[in-house]
Coordinates of N, CA and C and ligand atoms in Angstrom, one line a residue:
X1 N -63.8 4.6 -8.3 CA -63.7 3.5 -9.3 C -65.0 2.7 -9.4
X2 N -65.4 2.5 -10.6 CA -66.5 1.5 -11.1 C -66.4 0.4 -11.9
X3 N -66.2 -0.8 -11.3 CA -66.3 -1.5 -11.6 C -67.7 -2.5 -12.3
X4 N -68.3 -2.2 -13.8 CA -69.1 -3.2 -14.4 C -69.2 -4.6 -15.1
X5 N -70.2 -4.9 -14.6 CA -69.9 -6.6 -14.9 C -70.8 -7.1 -16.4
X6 N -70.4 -7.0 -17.3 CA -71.4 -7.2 -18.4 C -71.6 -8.9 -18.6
X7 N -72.8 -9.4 -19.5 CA -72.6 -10.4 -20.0 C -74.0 -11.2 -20.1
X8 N -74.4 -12.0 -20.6 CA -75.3 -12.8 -21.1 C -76.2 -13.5 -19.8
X9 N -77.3 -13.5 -19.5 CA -78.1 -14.4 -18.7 C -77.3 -15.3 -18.5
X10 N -77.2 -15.7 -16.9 CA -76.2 -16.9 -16.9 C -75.0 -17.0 -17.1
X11 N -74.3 -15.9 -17.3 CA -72.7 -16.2 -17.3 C -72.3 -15.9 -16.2
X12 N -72.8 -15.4 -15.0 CA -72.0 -15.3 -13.7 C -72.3 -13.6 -12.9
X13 N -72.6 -12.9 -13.6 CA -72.5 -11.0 -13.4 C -72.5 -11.5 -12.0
X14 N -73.9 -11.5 -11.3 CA -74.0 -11.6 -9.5 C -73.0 -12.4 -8.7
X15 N -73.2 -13.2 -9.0 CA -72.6 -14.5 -8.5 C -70.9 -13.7 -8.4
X16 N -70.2 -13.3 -9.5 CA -68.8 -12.8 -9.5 C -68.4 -11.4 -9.0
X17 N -70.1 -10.9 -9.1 CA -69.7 -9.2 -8.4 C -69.5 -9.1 -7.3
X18 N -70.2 -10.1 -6.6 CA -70.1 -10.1 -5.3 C -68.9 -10.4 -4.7
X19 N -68.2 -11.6 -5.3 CA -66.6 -12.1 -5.2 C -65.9 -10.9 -5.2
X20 N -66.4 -10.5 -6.3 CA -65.2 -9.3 -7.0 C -64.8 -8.0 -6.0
X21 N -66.0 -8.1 -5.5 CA -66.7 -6.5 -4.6 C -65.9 -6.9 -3.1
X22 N -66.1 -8.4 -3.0 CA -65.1 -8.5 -1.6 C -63.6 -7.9 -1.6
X23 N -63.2 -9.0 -2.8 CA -61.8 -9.1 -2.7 C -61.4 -7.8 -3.1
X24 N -61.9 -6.7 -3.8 CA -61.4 -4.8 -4.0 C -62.2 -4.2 -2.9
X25 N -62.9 -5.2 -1.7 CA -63.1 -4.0 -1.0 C -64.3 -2.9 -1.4
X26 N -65.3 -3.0 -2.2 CA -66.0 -2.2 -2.9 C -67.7 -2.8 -2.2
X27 N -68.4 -1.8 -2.3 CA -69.6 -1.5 -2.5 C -70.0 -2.9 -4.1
X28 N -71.3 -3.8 -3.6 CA -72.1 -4.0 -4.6 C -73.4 -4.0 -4.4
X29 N -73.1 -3.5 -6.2 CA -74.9 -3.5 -6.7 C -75.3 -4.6 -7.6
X30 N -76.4 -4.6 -7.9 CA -76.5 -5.6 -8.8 C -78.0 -4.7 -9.8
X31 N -78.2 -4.4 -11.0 CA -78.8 -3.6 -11.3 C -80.4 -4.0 -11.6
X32 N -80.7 -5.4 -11.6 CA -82.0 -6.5 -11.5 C -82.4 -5.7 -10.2
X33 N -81.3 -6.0 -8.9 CA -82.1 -6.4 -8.0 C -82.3 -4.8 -7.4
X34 N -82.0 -3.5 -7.6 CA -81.9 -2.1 -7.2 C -83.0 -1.9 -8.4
X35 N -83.5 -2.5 -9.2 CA -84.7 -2.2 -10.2 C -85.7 -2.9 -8.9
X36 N -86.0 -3.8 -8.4 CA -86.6 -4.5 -8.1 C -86.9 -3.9 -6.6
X37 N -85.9 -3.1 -6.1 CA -86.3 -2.5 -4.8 C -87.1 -1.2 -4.6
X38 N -86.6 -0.7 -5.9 CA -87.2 0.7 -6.0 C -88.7 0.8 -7.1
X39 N -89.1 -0.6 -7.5 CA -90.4 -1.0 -8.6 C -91.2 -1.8 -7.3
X40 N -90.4 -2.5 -6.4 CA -91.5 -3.1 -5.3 C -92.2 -4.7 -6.2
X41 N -91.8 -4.9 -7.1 CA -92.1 -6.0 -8.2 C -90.7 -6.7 -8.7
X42 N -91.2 -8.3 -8.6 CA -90.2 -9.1 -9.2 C -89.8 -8.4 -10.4
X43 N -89.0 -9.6 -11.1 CA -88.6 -8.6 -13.0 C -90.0 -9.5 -13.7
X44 N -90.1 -11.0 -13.6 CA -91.2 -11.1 -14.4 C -92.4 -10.1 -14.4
X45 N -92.6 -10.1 -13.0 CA -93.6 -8.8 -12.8 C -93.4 -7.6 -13.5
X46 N -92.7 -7.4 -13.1 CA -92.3 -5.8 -14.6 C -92.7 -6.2 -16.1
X47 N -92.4 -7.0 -16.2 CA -92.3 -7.5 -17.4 C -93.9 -7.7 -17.8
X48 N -94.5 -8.0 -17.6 CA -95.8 -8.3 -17.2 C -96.6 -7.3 -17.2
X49 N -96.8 -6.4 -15.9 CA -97.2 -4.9 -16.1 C -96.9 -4.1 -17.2
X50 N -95.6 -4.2 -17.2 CA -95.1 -2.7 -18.2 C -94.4 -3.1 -19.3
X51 N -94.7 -4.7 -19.4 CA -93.6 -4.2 -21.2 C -92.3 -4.8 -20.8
X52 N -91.7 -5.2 -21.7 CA -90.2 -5.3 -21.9 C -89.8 -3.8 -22.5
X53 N -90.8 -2.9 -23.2 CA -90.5 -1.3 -23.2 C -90.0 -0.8 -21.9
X54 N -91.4 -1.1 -20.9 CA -91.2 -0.6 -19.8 C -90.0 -0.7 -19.1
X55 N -89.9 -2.2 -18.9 CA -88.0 -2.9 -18.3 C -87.6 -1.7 -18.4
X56 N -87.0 -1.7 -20.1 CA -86.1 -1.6 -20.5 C -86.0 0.5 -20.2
X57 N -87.0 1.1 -20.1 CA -87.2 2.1 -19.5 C -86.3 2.8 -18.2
X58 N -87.1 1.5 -17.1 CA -86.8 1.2 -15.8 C -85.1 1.4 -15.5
X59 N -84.8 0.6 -16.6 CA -83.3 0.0 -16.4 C -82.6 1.0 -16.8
X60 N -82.7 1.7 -17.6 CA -81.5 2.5 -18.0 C -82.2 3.9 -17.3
X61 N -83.2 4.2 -16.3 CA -83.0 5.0 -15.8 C -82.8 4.9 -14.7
X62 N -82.6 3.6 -13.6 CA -81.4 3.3 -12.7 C -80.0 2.9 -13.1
X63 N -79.8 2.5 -14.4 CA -78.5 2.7 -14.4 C -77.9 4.2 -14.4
X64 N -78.5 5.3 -14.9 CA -78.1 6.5 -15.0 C -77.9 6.8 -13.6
X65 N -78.7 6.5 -12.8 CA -78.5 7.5 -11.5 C -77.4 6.9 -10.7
X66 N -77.2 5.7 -11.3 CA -76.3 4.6 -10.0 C -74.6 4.9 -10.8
X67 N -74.9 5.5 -12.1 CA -73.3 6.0 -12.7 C -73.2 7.3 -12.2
X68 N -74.6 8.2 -12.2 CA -74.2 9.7 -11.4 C -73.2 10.0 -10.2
X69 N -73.4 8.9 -9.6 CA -73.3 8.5 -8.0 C -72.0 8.6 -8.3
X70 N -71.2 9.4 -7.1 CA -69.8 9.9 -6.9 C -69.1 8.5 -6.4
X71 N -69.9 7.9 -5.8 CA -69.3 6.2 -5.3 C -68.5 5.2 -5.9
X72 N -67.5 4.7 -5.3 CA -66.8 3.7 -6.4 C -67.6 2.2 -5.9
X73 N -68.0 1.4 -6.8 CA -68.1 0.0 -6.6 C -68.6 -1.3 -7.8
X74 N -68.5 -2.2 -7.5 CA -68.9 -3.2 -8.4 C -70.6 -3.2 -8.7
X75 N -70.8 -3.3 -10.1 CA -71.7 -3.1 -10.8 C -72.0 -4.3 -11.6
X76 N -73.2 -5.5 -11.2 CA -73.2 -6.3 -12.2 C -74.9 -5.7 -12.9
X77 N -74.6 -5.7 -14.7 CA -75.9 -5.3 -15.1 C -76.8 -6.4 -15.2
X78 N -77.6 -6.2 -16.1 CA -78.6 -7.5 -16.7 C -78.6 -7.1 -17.8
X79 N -78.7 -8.7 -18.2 CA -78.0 -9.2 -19.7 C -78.2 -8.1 -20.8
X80 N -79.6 -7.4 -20.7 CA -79.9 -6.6 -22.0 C -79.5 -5.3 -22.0
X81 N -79.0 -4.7 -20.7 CA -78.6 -3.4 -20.0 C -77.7 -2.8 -21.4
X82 N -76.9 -3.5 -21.6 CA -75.7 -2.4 -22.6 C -76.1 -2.6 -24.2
X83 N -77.7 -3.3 -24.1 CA -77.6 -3.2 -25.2 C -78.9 -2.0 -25.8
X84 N -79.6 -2.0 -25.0 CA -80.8 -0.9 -25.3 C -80.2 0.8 -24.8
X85 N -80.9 1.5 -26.1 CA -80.6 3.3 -25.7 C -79.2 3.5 -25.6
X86 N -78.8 4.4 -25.1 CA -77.4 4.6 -25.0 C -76.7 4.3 -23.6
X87 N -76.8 3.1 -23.4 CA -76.1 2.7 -21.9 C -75.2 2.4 -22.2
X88 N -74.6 2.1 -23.0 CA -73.1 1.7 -23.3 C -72.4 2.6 -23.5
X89 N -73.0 3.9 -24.4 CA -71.9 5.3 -23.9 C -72.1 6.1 -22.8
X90 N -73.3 5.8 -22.4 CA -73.1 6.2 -21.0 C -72.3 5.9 -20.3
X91 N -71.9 4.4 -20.2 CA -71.2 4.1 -19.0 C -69.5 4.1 -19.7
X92 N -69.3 4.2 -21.1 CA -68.2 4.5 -21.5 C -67.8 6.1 -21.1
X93 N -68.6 7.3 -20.9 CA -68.3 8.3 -20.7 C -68.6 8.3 -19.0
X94 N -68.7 7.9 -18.8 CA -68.7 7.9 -17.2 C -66.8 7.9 -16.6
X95 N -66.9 8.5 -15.4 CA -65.5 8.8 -15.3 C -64.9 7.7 -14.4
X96 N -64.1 7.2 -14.7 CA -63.3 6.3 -13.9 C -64.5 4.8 -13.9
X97 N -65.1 4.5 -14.9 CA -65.7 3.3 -15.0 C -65.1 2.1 -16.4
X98 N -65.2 1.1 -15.5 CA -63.9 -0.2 -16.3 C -64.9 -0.9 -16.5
X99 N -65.2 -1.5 -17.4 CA -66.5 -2.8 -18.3 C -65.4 -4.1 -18.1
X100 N -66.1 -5.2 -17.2 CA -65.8 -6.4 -17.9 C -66.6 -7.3 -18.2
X101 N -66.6 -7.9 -19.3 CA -67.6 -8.9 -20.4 C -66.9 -10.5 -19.9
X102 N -68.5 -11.0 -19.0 CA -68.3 -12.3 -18.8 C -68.4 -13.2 -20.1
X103 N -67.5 -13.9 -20.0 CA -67.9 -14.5 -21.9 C -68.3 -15.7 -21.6
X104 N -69.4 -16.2 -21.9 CA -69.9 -17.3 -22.2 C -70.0 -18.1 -23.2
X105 N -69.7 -19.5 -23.5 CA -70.2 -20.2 -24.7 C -71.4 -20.6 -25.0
X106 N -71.7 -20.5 -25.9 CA -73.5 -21.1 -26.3 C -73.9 -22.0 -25.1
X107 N -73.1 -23.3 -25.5 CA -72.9 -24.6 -24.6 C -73.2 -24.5 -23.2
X108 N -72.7 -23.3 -22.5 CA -72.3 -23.6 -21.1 C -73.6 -22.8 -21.0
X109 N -74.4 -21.4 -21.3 CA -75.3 -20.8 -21.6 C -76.7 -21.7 -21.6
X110 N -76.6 -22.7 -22.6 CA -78.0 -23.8 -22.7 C -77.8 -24.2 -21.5
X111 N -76.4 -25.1 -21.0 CA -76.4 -26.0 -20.0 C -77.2 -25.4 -18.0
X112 N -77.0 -24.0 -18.3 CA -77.1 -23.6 -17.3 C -78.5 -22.5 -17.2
X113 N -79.1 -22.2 -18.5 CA -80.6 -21.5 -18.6 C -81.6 -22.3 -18.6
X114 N -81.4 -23.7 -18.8 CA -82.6 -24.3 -19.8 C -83.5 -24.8 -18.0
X115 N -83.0 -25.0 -17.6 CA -83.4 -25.5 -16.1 C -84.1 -24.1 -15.2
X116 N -83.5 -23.0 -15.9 CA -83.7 -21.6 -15.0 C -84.8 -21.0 -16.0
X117 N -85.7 -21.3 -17.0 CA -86.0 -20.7 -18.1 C -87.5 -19.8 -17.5
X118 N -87.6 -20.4 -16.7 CA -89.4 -20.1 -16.1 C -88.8 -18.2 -15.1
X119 N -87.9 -18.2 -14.6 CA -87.5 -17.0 -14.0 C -86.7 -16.1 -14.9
X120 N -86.7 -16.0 -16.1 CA -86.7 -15.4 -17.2 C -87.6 -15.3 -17.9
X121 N -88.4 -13.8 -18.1 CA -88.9 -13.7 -18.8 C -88.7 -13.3 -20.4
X122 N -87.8 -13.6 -21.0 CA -87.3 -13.4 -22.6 C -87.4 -14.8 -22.8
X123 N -87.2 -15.8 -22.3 CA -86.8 -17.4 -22.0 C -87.6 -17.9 -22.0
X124 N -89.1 -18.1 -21.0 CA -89.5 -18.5 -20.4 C -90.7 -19.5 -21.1
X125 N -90.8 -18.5 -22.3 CA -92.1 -19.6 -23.2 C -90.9 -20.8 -24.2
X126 N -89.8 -21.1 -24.4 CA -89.0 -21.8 -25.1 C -89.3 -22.7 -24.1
X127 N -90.3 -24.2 -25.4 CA -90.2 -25.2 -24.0 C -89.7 -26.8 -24.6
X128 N -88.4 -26.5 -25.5 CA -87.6 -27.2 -25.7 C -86.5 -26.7 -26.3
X129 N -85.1 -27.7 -25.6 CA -83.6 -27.0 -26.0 C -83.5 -26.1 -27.0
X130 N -84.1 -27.5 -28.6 CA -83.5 -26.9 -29.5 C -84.7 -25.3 -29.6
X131 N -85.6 -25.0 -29.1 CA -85.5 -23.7 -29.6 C -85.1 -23.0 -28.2
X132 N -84.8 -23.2 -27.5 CA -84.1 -22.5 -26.6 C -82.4 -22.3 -27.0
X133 N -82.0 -23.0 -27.9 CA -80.8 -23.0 -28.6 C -80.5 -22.0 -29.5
X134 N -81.7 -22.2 -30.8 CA -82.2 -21.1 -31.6 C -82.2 -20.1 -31.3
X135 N -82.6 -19.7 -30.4 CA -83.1 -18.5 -29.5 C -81.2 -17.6 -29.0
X136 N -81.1 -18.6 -28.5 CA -79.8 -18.0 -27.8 C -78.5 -17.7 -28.3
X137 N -78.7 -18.9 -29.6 CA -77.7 -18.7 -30.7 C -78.0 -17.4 -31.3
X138 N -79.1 -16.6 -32.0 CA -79.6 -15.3 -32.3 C -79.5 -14.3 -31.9
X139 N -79.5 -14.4 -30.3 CA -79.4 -13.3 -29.2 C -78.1 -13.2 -28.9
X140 N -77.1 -14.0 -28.6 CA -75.5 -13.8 -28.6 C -75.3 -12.9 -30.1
X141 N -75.8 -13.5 -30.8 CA -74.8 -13.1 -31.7 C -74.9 -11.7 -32.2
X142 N -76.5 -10.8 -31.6 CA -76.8 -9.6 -31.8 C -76.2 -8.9 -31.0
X143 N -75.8 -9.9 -29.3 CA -75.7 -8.8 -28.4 C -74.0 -8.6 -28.7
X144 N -73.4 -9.9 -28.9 CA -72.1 -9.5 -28.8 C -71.4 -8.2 -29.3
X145 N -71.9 -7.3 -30.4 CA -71.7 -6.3 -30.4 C -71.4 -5.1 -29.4
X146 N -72.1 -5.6 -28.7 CA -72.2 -4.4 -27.3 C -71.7 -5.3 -26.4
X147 N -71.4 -6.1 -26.3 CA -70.4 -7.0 -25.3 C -69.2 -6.5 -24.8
X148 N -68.5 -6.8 -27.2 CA -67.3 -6.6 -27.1 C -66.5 -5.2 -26.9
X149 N -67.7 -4.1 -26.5 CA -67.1 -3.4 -26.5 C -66.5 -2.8 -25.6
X150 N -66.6 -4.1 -24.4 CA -66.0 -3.9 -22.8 C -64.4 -3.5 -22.9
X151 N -64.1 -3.5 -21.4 CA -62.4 -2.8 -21.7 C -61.5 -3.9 -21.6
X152 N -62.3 -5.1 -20.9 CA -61.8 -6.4 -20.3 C -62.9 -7.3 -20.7
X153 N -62.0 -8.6 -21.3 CA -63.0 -9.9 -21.2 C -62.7 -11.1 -20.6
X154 N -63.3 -11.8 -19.6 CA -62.8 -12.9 -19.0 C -64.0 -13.8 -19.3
X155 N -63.0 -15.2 -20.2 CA -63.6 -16.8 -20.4 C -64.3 -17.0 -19.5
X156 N -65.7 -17.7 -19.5 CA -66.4 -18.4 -17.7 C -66.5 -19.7 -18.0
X157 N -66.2 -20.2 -19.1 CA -66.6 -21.4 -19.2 C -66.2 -22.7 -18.3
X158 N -64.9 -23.2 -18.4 CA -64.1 -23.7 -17.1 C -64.1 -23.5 -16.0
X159 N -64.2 -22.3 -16.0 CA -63.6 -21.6 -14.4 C -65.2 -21.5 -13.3
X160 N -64.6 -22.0 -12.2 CA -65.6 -21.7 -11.1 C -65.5 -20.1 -10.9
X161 N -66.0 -20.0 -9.9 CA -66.8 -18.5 -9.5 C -65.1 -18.1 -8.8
X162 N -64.5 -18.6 -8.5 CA -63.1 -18.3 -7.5 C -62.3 -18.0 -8.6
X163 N -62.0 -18.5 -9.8 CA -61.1 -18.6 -11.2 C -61.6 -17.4 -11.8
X164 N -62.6 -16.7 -11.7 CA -63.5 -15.8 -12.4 C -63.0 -14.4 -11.8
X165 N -62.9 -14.6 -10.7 CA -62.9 -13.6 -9.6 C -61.4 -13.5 -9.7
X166 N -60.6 -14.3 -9.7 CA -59.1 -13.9 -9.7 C -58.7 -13.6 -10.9
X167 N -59.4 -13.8 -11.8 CA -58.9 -13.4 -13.6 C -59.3 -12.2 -13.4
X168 N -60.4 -12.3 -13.0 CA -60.7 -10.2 -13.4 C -60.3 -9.4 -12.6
X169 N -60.0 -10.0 -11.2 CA -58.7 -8.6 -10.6 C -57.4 -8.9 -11.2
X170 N -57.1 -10.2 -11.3 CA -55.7 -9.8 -12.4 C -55.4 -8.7 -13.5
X171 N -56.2 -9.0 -14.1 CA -56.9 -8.4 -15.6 C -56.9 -6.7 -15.0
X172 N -57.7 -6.4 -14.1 CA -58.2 -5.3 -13.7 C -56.9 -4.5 -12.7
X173 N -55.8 -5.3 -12.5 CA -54.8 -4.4 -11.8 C -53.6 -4.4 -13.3
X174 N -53.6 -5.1 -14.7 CA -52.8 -4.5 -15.6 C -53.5 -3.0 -16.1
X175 N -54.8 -3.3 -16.3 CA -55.6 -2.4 -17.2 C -54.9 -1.1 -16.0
X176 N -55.2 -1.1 -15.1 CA -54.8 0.1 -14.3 C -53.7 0.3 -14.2
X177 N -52.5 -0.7 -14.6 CA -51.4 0.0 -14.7 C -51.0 0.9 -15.6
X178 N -52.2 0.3 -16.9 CA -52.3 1.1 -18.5 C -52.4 2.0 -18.6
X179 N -53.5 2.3 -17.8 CA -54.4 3.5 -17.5 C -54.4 4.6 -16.5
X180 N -53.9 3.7 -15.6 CA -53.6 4.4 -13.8 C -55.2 5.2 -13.4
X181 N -56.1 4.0 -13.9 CA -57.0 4.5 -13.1 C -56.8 4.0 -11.4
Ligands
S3P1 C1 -82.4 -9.7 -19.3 C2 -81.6 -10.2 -18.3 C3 -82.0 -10.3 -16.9 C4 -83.0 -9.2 -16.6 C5 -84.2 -9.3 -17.5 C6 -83.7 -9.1 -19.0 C7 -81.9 -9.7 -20.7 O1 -80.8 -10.1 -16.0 O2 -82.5 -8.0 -16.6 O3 -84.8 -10.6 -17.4 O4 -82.4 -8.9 -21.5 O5 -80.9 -10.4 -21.0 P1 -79.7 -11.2 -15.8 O6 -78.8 -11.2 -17.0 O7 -79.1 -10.7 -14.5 O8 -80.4 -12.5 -15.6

């Protein structure tokens, strides 16, 4: 079983995979940081060197190999992962793999980037809210396309990292009763 964690900069992917990966018992990855082991370079650094082409290169050809992999476990991507090339049918054709979409509000999104914007590099030159707002309001509303196309969505706005983690194994033991993965 594969569990993926989709969702916007900032809505939680790491931070809940790792929760998530306890409580099922599971193997985690996190797909930034298995980029970053096997490039030997931060991500601004990539970014830098090679392009946001390049990233974006990088990224969907560790995510291929890390779906090949006979292994079951939690999978958090980075933010742009499902939305460039075909990663999203990739990992919809992948066998025994469940997508859940952290959903964020604009609000909680500003509240929690604008401080982190320098270790982002998509972010990093916005050097006030309102265009860091602009910005973010534009980008949700392109990505959500490939968001919604998860199997599962859980709210983050309210909920701590503990609320997050128990919604989506809740969530994640109906979908299997649906499905009997
Ligand atoms: C990106 C999100 C980042 C990282 C890169 C690009 C994006 O991951 O992959 O900076 O396009 O949204 P996180 O969502 O884990 O911060």
């Amino acid at each position: 079983m594969k569990i993926i964690l989709i969702g916007y900069m900032g809505s939680g992917k790491t931070v809940v995979g790792k929760g998530l990966s306890k409580e099922l018992d599971l193997p985690f990855y996190d797909l930034d940081q298995e980029i970053v082991r096997r490039q030997g370079l931060d991500i601004p650094s990539i970014f830098k060197e090679k392009g946001e082409i390049g990233f974006r290169k990088i990224e969907l050809q560790v995510l291929g190999e890390l779906l090949q992999s006979e292994e079951s476990y939690v999978l958090s991507l980075g933010g742009g992962t499902p939305c460039y090339g075909n990663s999203m049918e990739m990992i919809k054709q992948t066998k025994d793999a469940h997508t859940i979409y952290l959903k964020a509000s604009l609000e909680t999104l500003l509240g929690r980037l604008w401080g982190e914007r320098e270790f982002r590099p998509l972010i990093a030159h916005l050097d006030s809210q309102e265009l860091l707002e602009d910005f973010l309001r534009k980008h949700l509303f392109e990505r959500q396309f490939y968001y919604n196309q998860s199997d599962l969505v859980v709210e983050v706005n309210e909920k701590n990292v503990e609320g997050v983690v128990a919604q989506a194994k809740n969530l994640l033991n109906e979908h299997r009763a649906i499905t009997r993965f």
